[in-house]
Short mmCIF file of N, CA and C in Angstrom, two decimals:
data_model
loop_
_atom_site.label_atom_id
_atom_site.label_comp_id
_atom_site.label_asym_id
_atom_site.label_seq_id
_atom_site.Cartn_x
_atom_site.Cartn_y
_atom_site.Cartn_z
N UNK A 726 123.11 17.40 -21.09
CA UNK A 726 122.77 16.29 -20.21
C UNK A 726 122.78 16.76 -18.76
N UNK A 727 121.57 16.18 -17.89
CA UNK A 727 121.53 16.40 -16.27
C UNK A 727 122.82 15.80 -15.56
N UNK A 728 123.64 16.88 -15.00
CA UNK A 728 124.94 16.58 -14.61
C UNK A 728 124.74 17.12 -12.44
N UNK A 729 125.02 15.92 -12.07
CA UNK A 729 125.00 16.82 -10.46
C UNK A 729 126.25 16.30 -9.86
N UNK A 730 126.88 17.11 -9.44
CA UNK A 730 128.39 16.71 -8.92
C UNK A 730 128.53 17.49 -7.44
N UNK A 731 128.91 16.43 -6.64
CA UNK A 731 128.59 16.20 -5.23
C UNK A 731 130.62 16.65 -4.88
N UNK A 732 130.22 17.50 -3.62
CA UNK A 732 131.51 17.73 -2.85
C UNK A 732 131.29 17.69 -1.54
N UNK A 733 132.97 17.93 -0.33
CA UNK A 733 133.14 18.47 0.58
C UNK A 733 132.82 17.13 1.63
N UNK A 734 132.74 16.15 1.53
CA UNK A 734 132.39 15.04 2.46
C UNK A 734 133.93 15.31 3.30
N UNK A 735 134.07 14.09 3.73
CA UNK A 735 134.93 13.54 3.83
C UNK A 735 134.89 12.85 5.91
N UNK A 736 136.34 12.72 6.62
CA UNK A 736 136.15 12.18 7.90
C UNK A 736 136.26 13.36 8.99
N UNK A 737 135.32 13.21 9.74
CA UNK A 737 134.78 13.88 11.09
C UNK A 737 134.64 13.09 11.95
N UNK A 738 134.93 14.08 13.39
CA UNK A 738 134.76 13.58 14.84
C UNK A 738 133.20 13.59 14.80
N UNK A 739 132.33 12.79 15.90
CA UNK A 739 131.32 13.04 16.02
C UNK A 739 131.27 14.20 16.73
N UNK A 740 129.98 14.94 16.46
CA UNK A 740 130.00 15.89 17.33
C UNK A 740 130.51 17.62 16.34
N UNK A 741 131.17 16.97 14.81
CA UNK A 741 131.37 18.21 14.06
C UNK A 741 130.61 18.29 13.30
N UNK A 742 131.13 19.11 12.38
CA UNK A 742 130.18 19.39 11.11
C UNK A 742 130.85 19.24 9.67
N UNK A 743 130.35 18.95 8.69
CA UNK A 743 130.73 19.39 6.81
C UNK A 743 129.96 20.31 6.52
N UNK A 744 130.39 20.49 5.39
CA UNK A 744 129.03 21.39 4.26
C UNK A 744 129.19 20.53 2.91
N UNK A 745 128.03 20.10 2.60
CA UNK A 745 128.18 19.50 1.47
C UNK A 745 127.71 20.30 0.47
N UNK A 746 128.46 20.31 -0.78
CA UNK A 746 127.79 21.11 -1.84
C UNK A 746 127.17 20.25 -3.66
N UNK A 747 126.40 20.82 -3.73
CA UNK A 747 125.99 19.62 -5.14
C UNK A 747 126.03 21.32 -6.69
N UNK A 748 126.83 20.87 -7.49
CA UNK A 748 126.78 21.85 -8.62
C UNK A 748 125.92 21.17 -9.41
N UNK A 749 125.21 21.39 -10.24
CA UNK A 749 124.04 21.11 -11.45
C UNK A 749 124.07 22.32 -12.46
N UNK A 750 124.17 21.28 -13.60
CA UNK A 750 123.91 21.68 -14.73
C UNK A 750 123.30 20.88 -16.04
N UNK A 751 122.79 21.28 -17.29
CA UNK A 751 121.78 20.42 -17.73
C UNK A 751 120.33 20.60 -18.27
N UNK A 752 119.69 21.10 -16.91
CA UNK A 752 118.73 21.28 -16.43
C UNK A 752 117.73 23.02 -16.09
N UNK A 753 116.92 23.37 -16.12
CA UNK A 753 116.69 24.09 -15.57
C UNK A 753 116.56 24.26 -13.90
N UNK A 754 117.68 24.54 -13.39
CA UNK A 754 118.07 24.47 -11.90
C UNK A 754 116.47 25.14 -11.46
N UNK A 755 116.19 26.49 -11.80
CA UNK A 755 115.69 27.46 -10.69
C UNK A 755 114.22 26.77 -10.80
N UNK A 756 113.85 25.67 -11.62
CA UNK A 756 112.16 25.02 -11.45
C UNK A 756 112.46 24.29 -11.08
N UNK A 757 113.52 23.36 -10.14
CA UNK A 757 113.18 21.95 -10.07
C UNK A 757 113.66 21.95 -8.43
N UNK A 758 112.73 21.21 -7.64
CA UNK A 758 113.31 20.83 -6.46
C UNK A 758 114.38 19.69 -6.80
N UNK A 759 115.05 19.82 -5.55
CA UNK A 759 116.18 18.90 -5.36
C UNK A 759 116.13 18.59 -3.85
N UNK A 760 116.82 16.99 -3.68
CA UNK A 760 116.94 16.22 -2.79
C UNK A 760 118.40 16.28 -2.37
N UNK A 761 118.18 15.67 -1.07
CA UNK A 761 119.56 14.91 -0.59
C UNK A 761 119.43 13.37 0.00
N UNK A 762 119.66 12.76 -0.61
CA UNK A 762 119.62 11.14 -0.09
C UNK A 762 120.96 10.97 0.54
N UNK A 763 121.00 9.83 1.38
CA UNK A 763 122.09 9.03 1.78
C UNK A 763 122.15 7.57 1.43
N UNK A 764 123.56 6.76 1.44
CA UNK A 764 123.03 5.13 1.67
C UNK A 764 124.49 5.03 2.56
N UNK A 765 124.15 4.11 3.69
CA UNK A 765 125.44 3.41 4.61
C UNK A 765 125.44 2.08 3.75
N UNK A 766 126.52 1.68 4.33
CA UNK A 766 126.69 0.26 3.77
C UNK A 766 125.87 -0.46 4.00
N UNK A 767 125.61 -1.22 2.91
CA UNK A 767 124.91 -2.25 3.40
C UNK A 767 123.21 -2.10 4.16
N UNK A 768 122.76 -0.71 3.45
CA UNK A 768 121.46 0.10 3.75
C UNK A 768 121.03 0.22 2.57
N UNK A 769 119.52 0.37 2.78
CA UNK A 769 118.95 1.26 1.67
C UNK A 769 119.16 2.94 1.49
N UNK A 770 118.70 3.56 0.42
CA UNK A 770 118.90 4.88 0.55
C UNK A 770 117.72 5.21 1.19
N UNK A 771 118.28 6.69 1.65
CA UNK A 771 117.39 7.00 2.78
C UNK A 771 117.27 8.27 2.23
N UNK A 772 116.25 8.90 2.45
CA UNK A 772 116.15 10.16 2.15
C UNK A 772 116.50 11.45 3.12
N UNK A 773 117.26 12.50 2.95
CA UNK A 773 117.67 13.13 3.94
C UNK A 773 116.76 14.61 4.55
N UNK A 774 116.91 15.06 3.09
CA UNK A 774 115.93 16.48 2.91
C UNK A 774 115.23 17.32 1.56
N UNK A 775 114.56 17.60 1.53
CA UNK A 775 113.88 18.36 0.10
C UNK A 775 114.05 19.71 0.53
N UNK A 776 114.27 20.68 -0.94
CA UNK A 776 114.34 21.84 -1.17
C UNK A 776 113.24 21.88 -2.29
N UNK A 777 112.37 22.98 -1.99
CA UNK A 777 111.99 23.35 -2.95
C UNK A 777 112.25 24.10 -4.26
N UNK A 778 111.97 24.59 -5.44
CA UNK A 778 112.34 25.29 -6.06
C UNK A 778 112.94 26.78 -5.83
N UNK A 779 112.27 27.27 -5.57
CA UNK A 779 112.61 28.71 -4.59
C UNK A 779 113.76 28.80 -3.28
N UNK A 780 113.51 28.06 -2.53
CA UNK A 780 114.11 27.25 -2.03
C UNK A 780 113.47 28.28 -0.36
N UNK A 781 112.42 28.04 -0.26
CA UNK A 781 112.06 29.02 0.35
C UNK A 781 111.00 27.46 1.70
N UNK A 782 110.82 26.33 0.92
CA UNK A 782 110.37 25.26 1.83
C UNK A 782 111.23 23.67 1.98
N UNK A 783 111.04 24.00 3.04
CA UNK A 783 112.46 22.78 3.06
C UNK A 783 111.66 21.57 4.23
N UNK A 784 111.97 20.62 3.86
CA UNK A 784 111.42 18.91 4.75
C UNK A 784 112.67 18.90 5.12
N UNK A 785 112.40 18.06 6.07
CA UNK A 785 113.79 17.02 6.50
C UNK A 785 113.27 15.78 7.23
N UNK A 786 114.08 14.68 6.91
CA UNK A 786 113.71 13.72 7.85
C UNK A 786 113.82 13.76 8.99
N UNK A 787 113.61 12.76 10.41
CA UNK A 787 113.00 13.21 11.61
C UNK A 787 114.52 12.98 11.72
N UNK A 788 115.68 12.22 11.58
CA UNK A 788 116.88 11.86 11.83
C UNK A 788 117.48 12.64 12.04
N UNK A 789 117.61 13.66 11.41
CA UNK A 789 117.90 14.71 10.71
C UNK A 789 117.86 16.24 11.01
N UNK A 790 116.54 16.23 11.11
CA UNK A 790 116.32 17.65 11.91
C UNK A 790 116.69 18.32 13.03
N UNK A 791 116.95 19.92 12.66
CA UNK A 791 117.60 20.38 14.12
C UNK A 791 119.18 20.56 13.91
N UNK A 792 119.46 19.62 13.06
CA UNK A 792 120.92 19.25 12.90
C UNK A 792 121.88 19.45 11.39
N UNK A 793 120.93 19.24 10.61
CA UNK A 793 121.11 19.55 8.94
C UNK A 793 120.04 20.42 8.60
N UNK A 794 120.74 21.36 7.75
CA UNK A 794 119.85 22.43 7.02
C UNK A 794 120.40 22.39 5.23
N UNK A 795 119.32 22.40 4.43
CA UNK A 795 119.23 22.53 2.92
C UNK A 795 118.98 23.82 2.95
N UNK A 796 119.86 24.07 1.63
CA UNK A 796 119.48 25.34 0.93
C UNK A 796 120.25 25.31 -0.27
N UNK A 797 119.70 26.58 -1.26
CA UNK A 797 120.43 26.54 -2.55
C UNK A 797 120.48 27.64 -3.01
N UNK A 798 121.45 28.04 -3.71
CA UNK A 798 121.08 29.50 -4.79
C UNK A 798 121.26 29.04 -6.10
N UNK A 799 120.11 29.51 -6.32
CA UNK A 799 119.85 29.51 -7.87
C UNK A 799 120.57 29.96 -9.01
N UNK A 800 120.64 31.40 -8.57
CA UNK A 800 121.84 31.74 -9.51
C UNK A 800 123.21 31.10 -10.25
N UNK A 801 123.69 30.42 -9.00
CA UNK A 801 124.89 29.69 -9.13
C UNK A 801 124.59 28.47 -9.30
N UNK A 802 123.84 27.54 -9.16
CA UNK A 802 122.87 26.66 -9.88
C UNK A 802 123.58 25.70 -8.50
N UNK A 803 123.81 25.86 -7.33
CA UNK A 803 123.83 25.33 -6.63
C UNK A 803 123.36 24.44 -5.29
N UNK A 804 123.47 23.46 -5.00
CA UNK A 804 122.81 23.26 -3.54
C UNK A 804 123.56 22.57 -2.59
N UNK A 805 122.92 22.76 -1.16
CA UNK A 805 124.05 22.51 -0.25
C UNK A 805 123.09 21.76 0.56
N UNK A 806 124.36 21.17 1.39
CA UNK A 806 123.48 20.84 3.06
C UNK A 806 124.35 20.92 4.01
N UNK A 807 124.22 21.66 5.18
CA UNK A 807 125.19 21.78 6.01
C UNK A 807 124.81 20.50 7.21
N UNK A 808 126.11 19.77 7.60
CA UNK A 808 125.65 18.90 8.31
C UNK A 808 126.41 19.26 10.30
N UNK A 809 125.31 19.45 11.05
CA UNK A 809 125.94 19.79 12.50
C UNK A 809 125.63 19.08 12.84
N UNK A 810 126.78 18.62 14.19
CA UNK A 810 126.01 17.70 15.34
C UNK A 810 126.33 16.12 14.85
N UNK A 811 127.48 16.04 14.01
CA UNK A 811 126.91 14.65 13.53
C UNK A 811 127.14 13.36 14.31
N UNK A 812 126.55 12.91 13.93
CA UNK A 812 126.70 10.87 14.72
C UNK A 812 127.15 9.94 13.94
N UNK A 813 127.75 8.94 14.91
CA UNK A 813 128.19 7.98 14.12
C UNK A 813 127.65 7.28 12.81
N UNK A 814 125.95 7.39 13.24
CA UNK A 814 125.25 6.57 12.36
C UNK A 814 125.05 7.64 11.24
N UNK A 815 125.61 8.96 11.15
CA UNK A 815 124.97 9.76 9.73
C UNK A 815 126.49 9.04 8.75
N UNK A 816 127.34 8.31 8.89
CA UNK A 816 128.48 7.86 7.96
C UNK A 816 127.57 7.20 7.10
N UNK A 817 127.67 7.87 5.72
CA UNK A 817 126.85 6.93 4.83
C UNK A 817 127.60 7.62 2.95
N UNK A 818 127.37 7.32 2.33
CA UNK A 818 127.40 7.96 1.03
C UNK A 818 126.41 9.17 0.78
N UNK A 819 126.33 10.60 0.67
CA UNK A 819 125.53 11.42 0.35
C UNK A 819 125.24 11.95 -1.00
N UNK A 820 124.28 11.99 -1.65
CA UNK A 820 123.86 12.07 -3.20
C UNK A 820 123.06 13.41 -2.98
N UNK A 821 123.22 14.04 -4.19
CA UNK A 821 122.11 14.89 -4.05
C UNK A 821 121.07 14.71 -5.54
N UNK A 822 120.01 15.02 -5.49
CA UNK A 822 119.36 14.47 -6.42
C UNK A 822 118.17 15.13 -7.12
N UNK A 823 117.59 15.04 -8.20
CA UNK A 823 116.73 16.10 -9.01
C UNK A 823 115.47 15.42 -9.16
N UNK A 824 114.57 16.01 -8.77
CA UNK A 824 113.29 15.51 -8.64
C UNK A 824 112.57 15.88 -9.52
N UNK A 825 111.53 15.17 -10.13
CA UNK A 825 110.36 15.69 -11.18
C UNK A 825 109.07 16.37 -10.47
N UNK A 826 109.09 16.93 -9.10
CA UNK A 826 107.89 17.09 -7.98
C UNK A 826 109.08 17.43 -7.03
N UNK A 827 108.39 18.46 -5.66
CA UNK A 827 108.52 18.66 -4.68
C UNK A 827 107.83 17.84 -3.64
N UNK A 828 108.85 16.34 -3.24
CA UNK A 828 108.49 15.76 -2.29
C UNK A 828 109.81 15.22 -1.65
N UNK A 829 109.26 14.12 -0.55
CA UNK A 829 110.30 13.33 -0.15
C UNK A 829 110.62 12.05 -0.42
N UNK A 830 109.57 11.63 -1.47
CA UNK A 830 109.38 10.03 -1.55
C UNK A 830 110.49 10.44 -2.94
N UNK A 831 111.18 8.97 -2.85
CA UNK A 831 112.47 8.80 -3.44
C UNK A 831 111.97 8.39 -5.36
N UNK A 832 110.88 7.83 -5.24
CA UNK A 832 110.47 7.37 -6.43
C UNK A 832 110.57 9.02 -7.62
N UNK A 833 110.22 10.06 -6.99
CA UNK A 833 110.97 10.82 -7.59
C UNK A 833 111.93 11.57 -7.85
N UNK A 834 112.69 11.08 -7.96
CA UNK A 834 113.96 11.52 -8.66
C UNK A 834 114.40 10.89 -9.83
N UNK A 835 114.24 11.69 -10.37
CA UNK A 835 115.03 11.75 -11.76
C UNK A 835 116.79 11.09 -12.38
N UNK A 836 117.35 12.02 -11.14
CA UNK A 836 118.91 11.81 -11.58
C UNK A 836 119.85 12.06 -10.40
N UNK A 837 120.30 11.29 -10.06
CA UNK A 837 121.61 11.79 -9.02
C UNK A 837 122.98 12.05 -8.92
N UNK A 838 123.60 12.39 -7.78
CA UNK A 838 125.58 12.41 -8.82
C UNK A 838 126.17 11.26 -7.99
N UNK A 839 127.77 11.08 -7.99
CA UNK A 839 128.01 10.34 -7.90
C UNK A 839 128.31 10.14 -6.26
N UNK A 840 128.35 10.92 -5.43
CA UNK A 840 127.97 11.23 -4.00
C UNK A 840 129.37 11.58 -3.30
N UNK A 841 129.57 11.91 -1.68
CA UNK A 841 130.37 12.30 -1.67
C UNK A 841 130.36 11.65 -0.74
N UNK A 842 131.62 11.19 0.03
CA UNK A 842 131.39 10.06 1.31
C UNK A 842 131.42 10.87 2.92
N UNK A 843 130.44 10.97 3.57
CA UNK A 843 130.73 11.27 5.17
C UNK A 843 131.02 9.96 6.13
N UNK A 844 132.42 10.25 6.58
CA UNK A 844 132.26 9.36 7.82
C UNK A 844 132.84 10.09 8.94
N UNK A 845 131.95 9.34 9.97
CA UNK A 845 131.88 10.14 11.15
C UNK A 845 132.57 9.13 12.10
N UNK A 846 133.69 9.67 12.55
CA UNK A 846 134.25 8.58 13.46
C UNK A 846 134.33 8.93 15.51
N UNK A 847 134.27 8.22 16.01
CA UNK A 847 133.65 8.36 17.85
C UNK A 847 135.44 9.33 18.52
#
């Protein structure tokens, strides 16, 4: 079964950083892009960034960019997102998530984990 298990959140000053990490297993890791969504309270989910398979093309939302970088190794069937610079408003729940396509639209994804919480406090 597609298993993705989300780490490393937790509370930050604005202005620091996490690294979030997502383990997967299940699946054939090294064909499938993967996502990173968020949701704040009382928000919709938002989409954060796409990795491609390779992991060699990466999106990010405009929120986002400059400031968070995706990446993954395959081998270890892993993926990350390092988060710098952060703001109050990035406090949200972070998921990472398995897509059937390399995009950003949320309709594909497949499967997500259970997320890991960032909050960013002033």
């Amino acid at each position: 079964a597609v298993e993705l298990v989300e780490s490393g959140g937790g509370l930050v000053q604005a202005g620091g950083s996490l690294r979030l990490s997502c383990a997967a297993s299940g699946f054939n890791f090294d064909e499938t892009a993967m996502m990173w969504v968020r949701q704040a309270p009382g928000k919709e989910l938002e989409w954060v960034a796409t990795i491609n398979s390779y992991g060699d093309s990466r999106t990010y939302a405009d929120s986002v960019r400059s400031r968070f970088t995706v990446s993954r190794d395959n081998a270890k069937k892993m993926v990350y997102l390092q988060l710098n610079s952060l703001k109050i408003e990035d406090t949200a729940m972070y998921y990472c998530a398995k897509l059937f396509m390399n995009t950003r639209k949320l309709r594909a994804i497949e499967a997500r984990g259970q997320g890991t919480q960032v909050t960013v406090s002033s």
